[in-house]
mmCIF file of C-alpha atoms in Angstrom:
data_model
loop_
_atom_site.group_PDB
_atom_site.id
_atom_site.type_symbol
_atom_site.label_atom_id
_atom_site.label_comp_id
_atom_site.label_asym_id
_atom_site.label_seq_id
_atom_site.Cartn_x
_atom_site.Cartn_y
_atom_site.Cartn_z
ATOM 1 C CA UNK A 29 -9.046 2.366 35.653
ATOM 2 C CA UNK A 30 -6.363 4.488 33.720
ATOM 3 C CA UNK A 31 -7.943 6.863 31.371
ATOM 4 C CA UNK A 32 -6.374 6.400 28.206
ATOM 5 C CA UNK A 33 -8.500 8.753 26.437
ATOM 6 C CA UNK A 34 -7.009 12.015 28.796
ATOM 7 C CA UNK A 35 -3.386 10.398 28.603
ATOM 8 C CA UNK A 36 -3.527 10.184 24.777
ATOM 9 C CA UNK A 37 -4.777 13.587 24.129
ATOM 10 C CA UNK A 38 -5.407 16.445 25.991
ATOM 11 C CA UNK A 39 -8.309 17.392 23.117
ATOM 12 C CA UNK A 40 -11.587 16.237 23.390
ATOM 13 C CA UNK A 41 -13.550 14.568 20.197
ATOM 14 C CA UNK A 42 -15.571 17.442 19.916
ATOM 15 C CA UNK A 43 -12.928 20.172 20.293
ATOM 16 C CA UNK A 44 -10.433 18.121 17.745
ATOM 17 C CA UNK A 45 -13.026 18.190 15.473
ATOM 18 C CA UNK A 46 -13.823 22.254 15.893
ATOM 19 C CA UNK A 47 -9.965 22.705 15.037
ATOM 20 C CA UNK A 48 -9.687 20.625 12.410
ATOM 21 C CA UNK A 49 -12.861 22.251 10.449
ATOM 22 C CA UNK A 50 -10.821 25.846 11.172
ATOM 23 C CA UNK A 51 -7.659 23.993 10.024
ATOM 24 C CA UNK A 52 -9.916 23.433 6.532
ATOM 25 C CA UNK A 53 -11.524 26.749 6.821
ATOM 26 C CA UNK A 54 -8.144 28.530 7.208
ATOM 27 C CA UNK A 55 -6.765 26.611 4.158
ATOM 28 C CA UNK A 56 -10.207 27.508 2.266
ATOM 29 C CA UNK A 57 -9.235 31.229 3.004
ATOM 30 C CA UNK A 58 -5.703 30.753 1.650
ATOM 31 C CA UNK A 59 -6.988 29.344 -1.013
ATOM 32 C CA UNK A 60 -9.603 31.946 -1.788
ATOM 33 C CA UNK A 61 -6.825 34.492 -1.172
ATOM 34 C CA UNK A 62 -4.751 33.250 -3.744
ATOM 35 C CA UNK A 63 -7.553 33.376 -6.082
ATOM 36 C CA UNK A 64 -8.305 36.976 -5.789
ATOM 37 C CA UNK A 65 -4.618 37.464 -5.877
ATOM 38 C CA UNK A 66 -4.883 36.050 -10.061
ATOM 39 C CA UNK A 67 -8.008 37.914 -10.749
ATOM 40 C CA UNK A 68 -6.313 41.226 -9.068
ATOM 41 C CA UNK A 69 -3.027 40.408 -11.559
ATOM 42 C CA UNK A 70 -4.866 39.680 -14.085
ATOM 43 C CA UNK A 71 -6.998 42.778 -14.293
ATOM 44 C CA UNK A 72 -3.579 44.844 -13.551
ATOM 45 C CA UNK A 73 -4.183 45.783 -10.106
ATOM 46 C CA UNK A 74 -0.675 44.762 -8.949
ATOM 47 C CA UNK A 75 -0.966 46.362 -5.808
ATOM 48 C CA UNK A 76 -3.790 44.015 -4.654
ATOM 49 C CA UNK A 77 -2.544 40.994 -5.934
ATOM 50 C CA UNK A 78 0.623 41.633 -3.440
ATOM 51 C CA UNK A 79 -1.637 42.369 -0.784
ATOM 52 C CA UNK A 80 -3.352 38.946 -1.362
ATOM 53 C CA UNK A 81 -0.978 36.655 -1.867
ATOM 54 C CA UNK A 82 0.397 38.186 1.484
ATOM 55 C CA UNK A 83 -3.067 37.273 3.122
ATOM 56 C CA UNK A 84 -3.110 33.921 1.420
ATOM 57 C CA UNK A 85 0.146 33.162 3.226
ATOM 58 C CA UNK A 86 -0.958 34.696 6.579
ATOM 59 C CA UNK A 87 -4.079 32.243 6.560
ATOM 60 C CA UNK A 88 -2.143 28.862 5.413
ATOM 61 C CA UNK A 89 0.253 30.268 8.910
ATOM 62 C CA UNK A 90 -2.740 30.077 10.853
ATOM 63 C CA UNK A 91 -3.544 26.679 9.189
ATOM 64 C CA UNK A 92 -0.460 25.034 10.110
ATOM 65 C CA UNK A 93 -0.095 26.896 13.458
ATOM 66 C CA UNK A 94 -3.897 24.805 14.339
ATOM 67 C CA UNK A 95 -2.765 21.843 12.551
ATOM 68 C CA UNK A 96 0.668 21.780 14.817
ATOM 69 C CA UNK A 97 -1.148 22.378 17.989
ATOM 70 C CA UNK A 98 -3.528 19.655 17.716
ATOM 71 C CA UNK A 99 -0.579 17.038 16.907
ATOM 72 C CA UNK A 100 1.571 18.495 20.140
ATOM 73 C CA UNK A 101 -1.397 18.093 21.654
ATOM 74 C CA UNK A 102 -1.657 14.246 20.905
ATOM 75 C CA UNK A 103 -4.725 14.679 18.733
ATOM 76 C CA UNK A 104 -5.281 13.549 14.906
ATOM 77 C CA UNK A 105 -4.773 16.185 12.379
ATOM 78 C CA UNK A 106 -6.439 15.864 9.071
ATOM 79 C CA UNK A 107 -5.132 17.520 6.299
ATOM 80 C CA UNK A 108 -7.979 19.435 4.418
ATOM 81 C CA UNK A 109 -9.814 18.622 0.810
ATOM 82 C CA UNK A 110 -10.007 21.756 -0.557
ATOM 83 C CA UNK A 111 -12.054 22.249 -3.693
ATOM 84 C CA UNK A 112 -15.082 24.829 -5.272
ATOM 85 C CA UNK A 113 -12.681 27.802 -4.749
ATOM 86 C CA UNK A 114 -14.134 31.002 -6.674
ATOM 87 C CA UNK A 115 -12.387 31.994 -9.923
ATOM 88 C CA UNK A 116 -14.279 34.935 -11.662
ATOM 89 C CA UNK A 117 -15.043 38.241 -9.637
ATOM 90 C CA UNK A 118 -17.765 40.578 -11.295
ATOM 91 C CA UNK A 119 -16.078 43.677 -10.076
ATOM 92 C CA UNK A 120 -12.665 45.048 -8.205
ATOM 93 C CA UNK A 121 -15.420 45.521 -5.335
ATOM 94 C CA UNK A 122 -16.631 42.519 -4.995
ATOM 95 C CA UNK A 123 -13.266 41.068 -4.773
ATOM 96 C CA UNK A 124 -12.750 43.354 -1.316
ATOM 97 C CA UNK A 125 -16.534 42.404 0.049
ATOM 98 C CA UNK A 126 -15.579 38.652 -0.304
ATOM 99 C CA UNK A 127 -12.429 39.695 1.527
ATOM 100 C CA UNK A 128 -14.643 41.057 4.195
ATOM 101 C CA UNK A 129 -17.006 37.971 4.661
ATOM 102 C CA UNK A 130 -14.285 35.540 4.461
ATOM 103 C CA UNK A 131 -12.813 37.513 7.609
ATOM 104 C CA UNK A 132 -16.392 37.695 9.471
ATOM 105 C CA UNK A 133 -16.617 34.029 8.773
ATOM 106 C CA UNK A 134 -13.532 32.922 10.501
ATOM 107 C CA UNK A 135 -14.224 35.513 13.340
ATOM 108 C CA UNK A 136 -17.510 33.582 13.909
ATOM 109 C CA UNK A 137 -15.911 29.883 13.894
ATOM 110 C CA UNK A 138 -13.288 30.857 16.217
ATOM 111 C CA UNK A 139 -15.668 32.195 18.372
ATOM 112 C CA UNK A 140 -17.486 29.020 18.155
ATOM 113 C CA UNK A 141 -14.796 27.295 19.159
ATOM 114 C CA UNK A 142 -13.972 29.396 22.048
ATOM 115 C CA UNK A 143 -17.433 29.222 23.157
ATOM 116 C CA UNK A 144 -17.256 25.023 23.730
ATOM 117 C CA UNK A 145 -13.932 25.292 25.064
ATOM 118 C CA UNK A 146 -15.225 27.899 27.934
ATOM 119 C CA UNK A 147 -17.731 24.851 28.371
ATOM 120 C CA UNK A 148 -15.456 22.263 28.717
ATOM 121 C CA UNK A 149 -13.120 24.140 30.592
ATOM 122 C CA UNK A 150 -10.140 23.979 28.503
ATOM 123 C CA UNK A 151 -8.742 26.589 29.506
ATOM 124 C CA UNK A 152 -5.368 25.538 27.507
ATOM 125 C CA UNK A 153 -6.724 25.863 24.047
ATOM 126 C CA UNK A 154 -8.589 29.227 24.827
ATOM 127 C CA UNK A 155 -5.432 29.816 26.005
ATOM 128 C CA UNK A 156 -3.867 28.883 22.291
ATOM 129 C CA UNK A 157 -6.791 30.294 21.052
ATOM 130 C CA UNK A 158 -6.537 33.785 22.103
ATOM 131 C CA UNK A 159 -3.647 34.798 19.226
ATOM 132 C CA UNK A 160 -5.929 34.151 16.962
ATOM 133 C CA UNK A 161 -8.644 36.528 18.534
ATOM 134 C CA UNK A 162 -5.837 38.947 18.708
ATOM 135 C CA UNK A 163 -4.991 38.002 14.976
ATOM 136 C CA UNK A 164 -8.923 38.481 13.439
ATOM 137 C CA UNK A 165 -9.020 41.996 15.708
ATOM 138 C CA UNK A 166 -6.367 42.917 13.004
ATOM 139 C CA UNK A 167 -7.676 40.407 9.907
ATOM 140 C CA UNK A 168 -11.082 42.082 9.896
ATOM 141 C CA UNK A 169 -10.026 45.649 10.071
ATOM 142 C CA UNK A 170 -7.826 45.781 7.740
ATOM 143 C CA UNK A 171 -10.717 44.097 5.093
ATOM 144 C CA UNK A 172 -13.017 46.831 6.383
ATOM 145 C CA UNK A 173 -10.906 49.749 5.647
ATOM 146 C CA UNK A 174 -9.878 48.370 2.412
ATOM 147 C CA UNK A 175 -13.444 48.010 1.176
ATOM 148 C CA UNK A 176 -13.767 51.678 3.017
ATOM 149 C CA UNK A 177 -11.226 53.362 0.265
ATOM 150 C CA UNK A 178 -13.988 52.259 -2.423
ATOM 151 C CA UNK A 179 -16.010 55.113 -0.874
ATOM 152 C CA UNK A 180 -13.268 57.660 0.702
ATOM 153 C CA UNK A 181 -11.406 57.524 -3.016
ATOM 154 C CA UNK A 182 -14.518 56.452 -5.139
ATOM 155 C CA UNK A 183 -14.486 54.110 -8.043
ATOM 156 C CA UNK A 184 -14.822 57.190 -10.769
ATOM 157 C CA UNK A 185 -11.607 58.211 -12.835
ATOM 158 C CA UNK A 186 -8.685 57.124 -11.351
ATOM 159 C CA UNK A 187 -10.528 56.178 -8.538
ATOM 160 C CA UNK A 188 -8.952 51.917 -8.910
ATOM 161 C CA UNK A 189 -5.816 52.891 -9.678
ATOM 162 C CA UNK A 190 -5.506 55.203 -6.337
ATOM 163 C CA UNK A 191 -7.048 52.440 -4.414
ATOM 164 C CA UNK A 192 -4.907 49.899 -5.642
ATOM 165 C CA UNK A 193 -2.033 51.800 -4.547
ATOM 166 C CA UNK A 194 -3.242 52.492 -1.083
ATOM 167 C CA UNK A 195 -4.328 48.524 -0.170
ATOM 168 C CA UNK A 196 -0.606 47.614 0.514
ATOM 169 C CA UNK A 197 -0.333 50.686 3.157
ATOM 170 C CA UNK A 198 -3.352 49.541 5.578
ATOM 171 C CA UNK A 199 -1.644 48.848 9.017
ATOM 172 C CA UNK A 200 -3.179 47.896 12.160
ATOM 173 C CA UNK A 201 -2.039 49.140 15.548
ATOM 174 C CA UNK A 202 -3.751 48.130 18.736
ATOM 175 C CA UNK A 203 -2.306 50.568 20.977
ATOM 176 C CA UNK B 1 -4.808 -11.719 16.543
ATOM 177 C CA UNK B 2 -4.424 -13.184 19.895
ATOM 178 C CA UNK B 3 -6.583 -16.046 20.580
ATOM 179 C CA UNK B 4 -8.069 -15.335 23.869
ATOM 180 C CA UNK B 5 -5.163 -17.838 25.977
ATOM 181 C CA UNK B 6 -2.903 -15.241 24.661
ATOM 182 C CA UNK B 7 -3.639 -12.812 27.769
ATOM 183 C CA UNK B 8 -4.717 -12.932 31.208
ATOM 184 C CA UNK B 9 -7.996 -11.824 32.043
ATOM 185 C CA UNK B 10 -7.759 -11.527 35.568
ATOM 186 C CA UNK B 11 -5.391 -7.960 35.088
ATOM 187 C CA UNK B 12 -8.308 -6.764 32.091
ATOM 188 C CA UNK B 13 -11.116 -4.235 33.175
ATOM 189 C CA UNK B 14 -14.271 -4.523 31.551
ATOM 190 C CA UNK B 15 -14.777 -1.387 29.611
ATOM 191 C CA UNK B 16 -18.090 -2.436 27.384
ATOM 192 C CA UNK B 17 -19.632 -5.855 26.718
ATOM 193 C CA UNK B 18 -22.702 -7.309 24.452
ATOM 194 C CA UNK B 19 -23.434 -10.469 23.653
ATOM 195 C CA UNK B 20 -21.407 -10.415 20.234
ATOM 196 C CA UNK B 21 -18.635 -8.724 21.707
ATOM 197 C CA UNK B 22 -16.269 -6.737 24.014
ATOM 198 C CA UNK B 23 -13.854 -4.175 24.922
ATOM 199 C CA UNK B 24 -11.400 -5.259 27.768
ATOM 200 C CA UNK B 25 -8.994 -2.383 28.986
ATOM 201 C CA UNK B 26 -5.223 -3.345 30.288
ATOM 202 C CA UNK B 27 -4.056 -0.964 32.774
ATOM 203 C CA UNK B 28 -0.660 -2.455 32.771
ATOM 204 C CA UNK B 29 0.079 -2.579 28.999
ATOM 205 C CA UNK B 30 -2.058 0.690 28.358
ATOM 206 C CA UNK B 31 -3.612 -0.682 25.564
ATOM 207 C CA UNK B 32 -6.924 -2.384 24.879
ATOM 208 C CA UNK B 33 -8.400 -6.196 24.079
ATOM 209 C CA UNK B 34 -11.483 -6.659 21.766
ATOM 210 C CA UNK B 35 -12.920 -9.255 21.353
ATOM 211 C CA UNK B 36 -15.385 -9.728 17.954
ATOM 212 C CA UNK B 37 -16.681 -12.459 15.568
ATOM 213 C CA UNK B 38 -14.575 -14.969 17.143
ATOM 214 C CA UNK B 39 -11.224 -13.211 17.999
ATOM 215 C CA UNK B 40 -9.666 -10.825 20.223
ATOM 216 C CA UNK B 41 -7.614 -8.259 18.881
ATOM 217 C CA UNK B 42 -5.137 -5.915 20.503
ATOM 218 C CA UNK B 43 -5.060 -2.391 19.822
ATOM 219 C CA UNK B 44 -3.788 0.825 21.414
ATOM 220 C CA UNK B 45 -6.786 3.610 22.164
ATOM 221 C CA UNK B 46 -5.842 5.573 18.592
ATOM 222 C CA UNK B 47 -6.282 2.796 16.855
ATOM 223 C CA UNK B 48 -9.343 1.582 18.318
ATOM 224 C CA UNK B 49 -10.173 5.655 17.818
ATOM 225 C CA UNK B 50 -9.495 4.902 13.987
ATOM 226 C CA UNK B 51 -11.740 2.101 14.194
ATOM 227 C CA UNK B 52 -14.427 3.742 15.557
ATOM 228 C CA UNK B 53 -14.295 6.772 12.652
ATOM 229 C CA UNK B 54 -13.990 3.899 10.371
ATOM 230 C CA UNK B 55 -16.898 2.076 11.214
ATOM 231 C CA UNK B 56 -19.292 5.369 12.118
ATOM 232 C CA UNK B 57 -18.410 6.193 8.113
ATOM 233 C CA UNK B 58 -19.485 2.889 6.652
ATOM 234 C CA UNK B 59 -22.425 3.722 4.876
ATOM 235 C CA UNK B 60 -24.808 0.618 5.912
ATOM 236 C CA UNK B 61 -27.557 1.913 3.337
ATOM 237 C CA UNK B 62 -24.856 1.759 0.346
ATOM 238 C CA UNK B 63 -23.618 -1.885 1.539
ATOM 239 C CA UNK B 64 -27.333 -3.533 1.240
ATOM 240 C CA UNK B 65 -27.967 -1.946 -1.936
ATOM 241 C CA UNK B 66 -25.152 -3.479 -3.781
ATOM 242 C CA UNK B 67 -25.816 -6.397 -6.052
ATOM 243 C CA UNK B 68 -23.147 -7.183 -7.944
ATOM 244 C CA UNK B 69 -20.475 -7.399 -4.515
ATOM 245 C CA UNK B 70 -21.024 -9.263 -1.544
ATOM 246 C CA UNK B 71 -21.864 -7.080 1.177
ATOM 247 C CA UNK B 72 -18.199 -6.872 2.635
ATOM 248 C CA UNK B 73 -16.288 -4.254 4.276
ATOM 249 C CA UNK B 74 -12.650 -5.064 4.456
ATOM 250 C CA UNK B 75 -10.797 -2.729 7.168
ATOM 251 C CA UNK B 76 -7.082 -2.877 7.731
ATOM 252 C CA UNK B 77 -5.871 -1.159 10.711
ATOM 253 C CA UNK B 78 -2.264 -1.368 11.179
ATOM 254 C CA UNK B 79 -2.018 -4.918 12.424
ATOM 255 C CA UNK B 80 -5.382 -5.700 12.324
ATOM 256 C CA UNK B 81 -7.390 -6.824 9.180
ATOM 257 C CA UNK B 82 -10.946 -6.774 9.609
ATOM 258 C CA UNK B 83 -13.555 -8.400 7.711
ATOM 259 C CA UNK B 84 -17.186 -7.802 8.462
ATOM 260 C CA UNK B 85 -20.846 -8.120 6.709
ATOM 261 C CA UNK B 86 -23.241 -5.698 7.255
ATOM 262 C CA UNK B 87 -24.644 -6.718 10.754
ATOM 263 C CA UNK B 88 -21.247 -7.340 12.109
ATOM 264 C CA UNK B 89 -20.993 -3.657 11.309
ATOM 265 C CA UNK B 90 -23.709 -2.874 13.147
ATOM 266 C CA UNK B 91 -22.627 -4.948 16.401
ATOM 267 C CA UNK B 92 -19.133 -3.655 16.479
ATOM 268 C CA UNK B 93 -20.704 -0.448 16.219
ATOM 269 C CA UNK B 94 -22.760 -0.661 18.975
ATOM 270 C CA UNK B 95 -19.861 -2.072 20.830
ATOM 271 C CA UNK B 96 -17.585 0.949 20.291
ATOM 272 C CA UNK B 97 -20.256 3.008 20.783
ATOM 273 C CA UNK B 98 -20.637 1.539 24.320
ATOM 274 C CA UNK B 99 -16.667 1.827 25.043
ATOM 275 C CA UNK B 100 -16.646 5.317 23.854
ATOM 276 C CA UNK B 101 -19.230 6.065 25.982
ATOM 277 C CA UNK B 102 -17.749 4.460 29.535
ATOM 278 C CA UNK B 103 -14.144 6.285 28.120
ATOM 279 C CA UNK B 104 -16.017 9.218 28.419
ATOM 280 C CA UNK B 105 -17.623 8.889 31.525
ATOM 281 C CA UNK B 106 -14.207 7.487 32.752
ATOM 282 C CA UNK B 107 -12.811 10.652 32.372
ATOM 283 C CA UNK B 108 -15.122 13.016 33.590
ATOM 284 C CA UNK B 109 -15.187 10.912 36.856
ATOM 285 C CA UNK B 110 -11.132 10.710 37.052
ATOM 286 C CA UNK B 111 -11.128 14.654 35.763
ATOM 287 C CA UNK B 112 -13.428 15.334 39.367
ATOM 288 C CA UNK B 113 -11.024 13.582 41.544
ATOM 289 C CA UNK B 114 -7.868 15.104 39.541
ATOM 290 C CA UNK B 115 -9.686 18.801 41.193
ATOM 291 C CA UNK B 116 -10.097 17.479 45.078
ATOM 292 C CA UNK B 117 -7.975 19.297 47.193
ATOM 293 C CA UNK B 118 -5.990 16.940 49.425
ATOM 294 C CA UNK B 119 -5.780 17.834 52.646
#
């Protein structure tokens, strides 16, 4: 007996359904992105709102890059429902923390999904998978050290306008 | 629809059968045969996939409780029009259920012999 589920798709149920929750949880993140990017304009910090709507388009990237892979790989993509996206930040902080936890979040799912494809031995969407481990290495620090200039410049004086000056030059370099 | 002359049951493998149904797989035309409330329907595995997520999202609870419509689900899959009452839902379910099931176990048998080394 053929088996028409492996020749139709190299994805299992469970693992098409893992990706297409991070396709919707990478779209939630663009979309949350985008929404600090208008609170950060609209409270002048021009600096940050670059540096978001940058991130907003890095995360709908990783949205489509998911979204290809489980087409190519003969699976069903669903395009997300995105809705209850946060409008109103209390401070210029809390803007950065929810930068933060969005980045921990993702972090977590992917490693969820890594975990269940080391059990089902599919070894070719760790292999897929292992960009974006690559990618959050870089995601997550540069959230940390942009809620770190809150305390290495302080929030006093001209303490926001130095900081958002200094979000656009956080790089990353692994070696 | 096919009516069940339509194909020959001597090249179908029996992938899941109850008494108000089955699920017939054809090796040759890659493609499956089942056969419900009185007709036998051919669809490729997606769409009997689609089926499946259609059915497992019918909410059975909502479907008794209405009054004022008769307890109906239409489904249109591609070719395929389905009409069913509540109970059908509930056999077809437990039909696809069944075939998703022997898939499964389908391919984790075929998956071990795919890793012998022949000698």
């Amino acid at each position: 007996m053929k088996d028409l589920m492996r020749i139709k798709s190299l994805l299992s149920a469970e693992i098409e359904s893992l990706l297409n929750q991070q396709v919707k949880k990478e779209a939630h993140s663009s979309a949350i992105y985008l929404s600090m990017a208008s609170w950060c304009d609209r409270n002048g910090f021009d600096g940050s709102a670059d540096f978001f709507f940058k991130q907003s388009n890095e995360e709908r990237e990783h949205q489509l890059k998911i979204y290809k892979y489980i087409l190519d790989m003969g699976g069903t993509a669903i395009s997300p429902d995105i809705n209850n996206i946060k409008i109103e930040f209390g401070t210029f902080r809390e803007v950065f923390e929810d930068a933060l936890d969005q980045e921990i979040a993702i972090t977590q799912s992917f490693k969820n999904i890594v975990a269940r494809c080391h059990k089902e031995q599919d070894y070719v969407t760790l292999e897929f998978l292992n960009w974006f481990l690559r990618e959050q290495r870089e995601e997550e620090y540069v959230a940390r050290r942009a809620l770190e200039l809150f305390e290495v410049i302080g929030e006093n004086g001209t303490g926001y306008w130095d900081i958002d000056k200094n979000i656009g030059n956080i790089k990353y370099s692994a070696e | 629809m096919l009516g069940r002359d339509r194909f020959d049951t001597t090249e179908l493998i029996e992938v899941f059968v109850t008494a108000k149904g089955s699920i017939y797989q054809s090796d040759v035309e890659n493609c499956l045969y089942l056969t419900f409330s009185g007709k036998t329907s051919r669809l490729s595995f997606q769409s009997l996939n689609d089926l499946k997520k259609i059915i497992d999202k019918v909410d059975l609870g909502h479907m008794c409780t209405l009054i004022e419509h008769a307890d109906i689900e239409i489904i249109l899959l591609k070719d395929n029009c389905f009409v069913l009452s509540g109970i059908e839902i509930i056999y077809l379910k437990e039909i696809l259920q069944g075939a998703f099931t022997m898939f499964r176990l389908n391919h984790i048998i075929t998956d071990c012999l795919d890793r012998l080394v022949i000698s």
